[in-house]
Each structure stands twice: as structure tokens, then as C-alpha cells.
XYZ file of N, CA and C in Angstrom:
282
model
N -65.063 -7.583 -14.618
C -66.054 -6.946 -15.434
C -67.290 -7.829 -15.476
N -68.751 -7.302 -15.552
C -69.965 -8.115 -15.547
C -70.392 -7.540 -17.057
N -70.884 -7.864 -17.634
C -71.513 -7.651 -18.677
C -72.952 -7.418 -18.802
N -73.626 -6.465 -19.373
C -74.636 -5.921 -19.006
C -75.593 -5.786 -20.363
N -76.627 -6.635 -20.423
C -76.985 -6.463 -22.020
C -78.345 -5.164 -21.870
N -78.180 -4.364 -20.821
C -79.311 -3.066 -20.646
C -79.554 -2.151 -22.230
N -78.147 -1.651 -22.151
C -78.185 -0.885 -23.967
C -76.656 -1.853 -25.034
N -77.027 -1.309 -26.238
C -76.143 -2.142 -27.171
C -74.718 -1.533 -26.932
N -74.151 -2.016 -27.328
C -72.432 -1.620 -27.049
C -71.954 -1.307 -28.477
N -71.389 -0.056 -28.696
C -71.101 0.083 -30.166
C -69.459 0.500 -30.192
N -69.253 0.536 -28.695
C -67.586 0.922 -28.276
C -66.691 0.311 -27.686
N -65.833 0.108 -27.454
C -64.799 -0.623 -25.949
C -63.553 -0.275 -26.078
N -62.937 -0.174 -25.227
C -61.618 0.879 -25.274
C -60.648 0.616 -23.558
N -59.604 0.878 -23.979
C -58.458 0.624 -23.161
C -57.634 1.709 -23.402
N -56.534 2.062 -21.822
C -55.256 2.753 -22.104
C -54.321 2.083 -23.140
N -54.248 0.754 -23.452
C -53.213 0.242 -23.652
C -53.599 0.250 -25.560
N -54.947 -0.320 -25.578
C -55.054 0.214 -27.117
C -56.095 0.824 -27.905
N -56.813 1.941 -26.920
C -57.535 2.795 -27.565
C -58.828 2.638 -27.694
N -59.321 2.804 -28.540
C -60.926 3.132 -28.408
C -61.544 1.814 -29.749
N -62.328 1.190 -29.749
C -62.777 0.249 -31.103
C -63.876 0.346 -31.162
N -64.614 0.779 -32.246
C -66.119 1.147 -32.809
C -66.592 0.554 -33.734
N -67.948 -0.088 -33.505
C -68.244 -0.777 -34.412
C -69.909 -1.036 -34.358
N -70.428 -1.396 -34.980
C -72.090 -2.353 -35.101
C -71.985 -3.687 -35.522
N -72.421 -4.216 -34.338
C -72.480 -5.531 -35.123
C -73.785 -6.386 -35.548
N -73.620 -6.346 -36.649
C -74.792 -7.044 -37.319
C -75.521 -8.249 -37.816
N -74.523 -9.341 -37.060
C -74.790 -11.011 -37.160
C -76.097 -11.169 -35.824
N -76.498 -12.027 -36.281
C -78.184 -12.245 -36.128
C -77.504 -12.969 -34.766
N -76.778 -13.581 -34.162
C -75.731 -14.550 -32.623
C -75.617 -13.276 -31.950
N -75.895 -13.302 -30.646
C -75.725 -12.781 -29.538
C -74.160 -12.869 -28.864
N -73.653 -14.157 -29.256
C -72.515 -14.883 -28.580
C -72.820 -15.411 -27.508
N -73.813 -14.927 -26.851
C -74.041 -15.781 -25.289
C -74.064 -17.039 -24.855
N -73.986 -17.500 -23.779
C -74.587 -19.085 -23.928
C -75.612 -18.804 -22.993
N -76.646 -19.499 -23.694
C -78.234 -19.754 -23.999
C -78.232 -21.160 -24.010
N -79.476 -21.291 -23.515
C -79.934 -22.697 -23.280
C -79.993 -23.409 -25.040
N -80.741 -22.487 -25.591
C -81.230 -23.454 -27.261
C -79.661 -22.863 -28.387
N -78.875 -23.735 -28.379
C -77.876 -23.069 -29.086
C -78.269 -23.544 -30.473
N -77.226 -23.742 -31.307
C -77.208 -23.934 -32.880
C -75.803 -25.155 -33.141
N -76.474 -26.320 -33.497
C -75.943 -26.933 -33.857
C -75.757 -27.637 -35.404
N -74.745 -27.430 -36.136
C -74.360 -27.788 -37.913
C -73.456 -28.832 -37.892
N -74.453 -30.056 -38.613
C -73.191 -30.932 -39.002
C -73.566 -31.481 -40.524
N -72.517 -31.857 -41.365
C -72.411 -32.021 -42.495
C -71.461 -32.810 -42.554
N -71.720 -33.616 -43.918
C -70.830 -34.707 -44.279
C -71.727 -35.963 -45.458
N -70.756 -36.539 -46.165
C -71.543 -37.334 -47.093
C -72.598 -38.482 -46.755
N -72.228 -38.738 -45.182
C -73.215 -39.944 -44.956
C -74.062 -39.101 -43.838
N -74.163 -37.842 -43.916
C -74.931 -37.268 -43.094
C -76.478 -36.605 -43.425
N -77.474 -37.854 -43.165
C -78.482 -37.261 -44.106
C -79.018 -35.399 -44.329
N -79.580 -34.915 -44.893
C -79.979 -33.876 -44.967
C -80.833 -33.569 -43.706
N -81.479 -32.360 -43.463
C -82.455 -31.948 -42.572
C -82.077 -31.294 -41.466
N -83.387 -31.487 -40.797
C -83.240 -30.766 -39.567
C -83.759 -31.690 -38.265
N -83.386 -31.837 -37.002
C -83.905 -32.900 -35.799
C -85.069 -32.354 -35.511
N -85.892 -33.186 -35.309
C -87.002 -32.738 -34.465
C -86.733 -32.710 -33.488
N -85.799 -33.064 -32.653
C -85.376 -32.851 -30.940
C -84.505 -32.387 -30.678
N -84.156 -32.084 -29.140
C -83.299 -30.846 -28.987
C -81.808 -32.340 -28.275
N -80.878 -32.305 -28.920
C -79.676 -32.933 -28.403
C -79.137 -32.339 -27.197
N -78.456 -33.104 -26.173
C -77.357 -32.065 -25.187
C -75.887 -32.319 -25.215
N -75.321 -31.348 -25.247
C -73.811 -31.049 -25.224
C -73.430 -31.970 -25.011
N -73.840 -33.004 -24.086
C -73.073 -33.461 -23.462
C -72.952 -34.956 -24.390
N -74.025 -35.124 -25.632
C -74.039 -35.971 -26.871
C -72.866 -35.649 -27.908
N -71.761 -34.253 -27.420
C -71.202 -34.166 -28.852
C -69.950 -34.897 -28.750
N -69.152 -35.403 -27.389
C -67.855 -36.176 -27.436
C -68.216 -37.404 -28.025
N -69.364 -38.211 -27.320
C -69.550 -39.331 -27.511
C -69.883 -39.636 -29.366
N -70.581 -38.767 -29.759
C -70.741 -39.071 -31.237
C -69.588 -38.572 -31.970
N -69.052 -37.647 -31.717
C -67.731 -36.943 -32.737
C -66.530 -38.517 -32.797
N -65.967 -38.529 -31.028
C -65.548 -40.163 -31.168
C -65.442 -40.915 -31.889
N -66.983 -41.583 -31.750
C -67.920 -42.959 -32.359
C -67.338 -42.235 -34.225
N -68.053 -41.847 -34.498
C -67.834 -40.544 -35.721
C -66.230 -41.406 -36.465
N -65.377 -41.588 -35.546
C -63.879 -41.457 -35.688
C -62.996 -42.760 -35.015
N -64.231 -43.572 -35.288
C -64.126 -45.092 -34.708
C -63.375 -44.844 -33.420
N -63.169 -44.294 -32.565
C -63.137 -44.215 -30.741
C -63.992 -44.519 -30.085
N -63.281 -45.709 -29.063
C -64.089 -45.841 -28.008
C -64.415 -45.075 -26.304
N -64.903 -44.197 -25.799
C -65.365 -43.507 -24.533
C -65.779 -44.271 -23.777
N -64.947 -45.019 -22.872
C -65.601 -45.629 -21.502
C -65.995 -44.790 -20.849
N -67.173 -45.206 -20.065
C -67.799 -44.126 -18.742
C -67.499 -42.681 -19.005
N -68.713 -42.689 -20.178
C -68.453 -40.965 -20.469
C -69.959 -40.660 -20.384
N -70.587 -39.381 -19.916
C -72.006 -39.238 -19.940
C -72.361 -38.879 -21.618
N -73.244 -38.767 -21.714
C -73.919 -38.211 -22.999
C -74.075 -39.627 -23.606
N -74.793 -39.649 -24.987
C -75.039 -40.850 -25.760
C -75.160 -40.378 -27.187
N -74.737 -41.286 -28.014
C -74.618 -40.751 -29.760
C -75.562 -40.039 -29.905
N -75.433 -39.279 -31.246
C -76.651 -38.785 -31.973
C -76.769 -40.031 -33.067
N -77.663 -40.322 -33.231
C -77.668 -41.687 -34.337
C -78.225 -41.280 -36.178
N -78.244 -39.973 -35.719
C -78.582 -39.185 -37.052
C -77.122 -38.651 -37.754
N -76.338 -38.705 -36.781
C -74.923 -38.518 -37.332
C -74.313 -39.361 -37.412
N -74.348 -40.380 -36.303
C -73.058 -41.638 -36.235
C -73.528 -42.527 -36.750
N -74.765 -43.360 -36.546
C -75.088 -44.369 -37.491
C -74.995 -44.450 -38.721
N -75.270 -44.004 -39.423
C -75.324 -43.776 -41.006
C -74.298 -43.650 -41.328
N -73.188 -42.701 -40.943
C -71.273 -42.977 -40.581
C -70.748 -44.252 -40.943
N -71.084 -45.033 -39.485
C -70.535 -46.142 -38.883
C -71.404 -47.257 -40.032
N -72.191 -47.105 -40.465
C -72.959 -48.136 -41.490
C -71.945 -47.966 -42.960
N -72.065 -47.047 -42.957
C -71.216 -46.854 -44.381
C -70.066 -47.172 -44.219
N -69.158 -47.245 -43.224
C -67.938 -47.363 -43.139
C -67.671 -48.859 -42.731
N -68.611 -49.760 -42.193
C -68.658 -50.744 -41.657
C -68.898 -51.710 -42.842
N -69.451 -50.830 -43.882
C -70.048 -51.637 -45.381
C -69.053 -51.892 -46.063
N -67.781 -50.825 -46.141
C -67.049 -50.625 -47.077
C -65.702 -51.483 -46.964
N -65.556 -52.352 -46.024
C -64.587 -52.727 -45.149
C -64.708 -54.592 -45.427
């Protein structure tokens, strides 16, 4: 199957279980798109929003770090808006 975003899809249906109807009304496409949406929260996680755009390939290496793990020879590099402030607080408390 290819997927075709020409008109909206309000149906999809099979022999095996019938017909499913619906609208969907969440503002996400589901696609993957270049500018996705990224949420993180937590007490040493300051408030706001980045002025720059992170890549995927930043979320092992900080989630990790995040969880005192070390990643040899892994691409990507922390977010330091998440892990530092983490790793400071936790490094304080110790």
C-alpha cells in the first residue's frame, strides 16, 4: 500500500474486520517531516523553548548521559539544555 495525502481519509476497511469511520481532529499529521516536535520535562529541566533545531540523532546520547550512561562511538551529541542542569544537580547532591 502507498499512501496518498491527495483527499482526507475518513474510512478504511477490510474483509477481515469491516469498515472504520471516523474524523480526525488532532492538529499531527503522523508523518515524518523534517521539523518534528520535541517535549521534555523534569525538575532540573529549565522552562522554555530552544532557539535551535536539535537532531534525532542528539536523543540517545542525552537520554543516556540523562541516566548516568556512558555511549562510546555513538553519533549525535547532548542537548545541554537537558543534560547539564541534570548532571549538575545530581553531581551536587552526591
Amino acid at each position: 500500500m502507498e499512501w496518498s495525502n491527495d483527499a482526507p481519509v475518513y474510512a478504511i476497511g477490510s474483509n477481515k474486520i469491516g469498515e472504520i469511520r471516523g474524523e480526525y481532529r488532532y492538529c499531527r499529521s503522523g508523518e515524518h517531516k523534517p521539523g518534528g516536535l520535541f517535549i521534555a520535562t523534569g525538575p532540573t529541566i529549565p522552562k522554555g523553548r530552544l532557539v535551535r533545531t536539535v537532531s534525532i540523532l542528539d536523543f540517545a546520547p542525552t537520554f543516556a548521559a540523562s541516566l548516568g550512561v556512558q555511549l562510546p562511538d555513538i553519533d549525535g551529541t547532548l542537548i545541554p539544555e537537558i543534560v547539564e542542569q541534570a548532571h549538575l544537580t545530581v553531581q551536587g547532591a552526591s
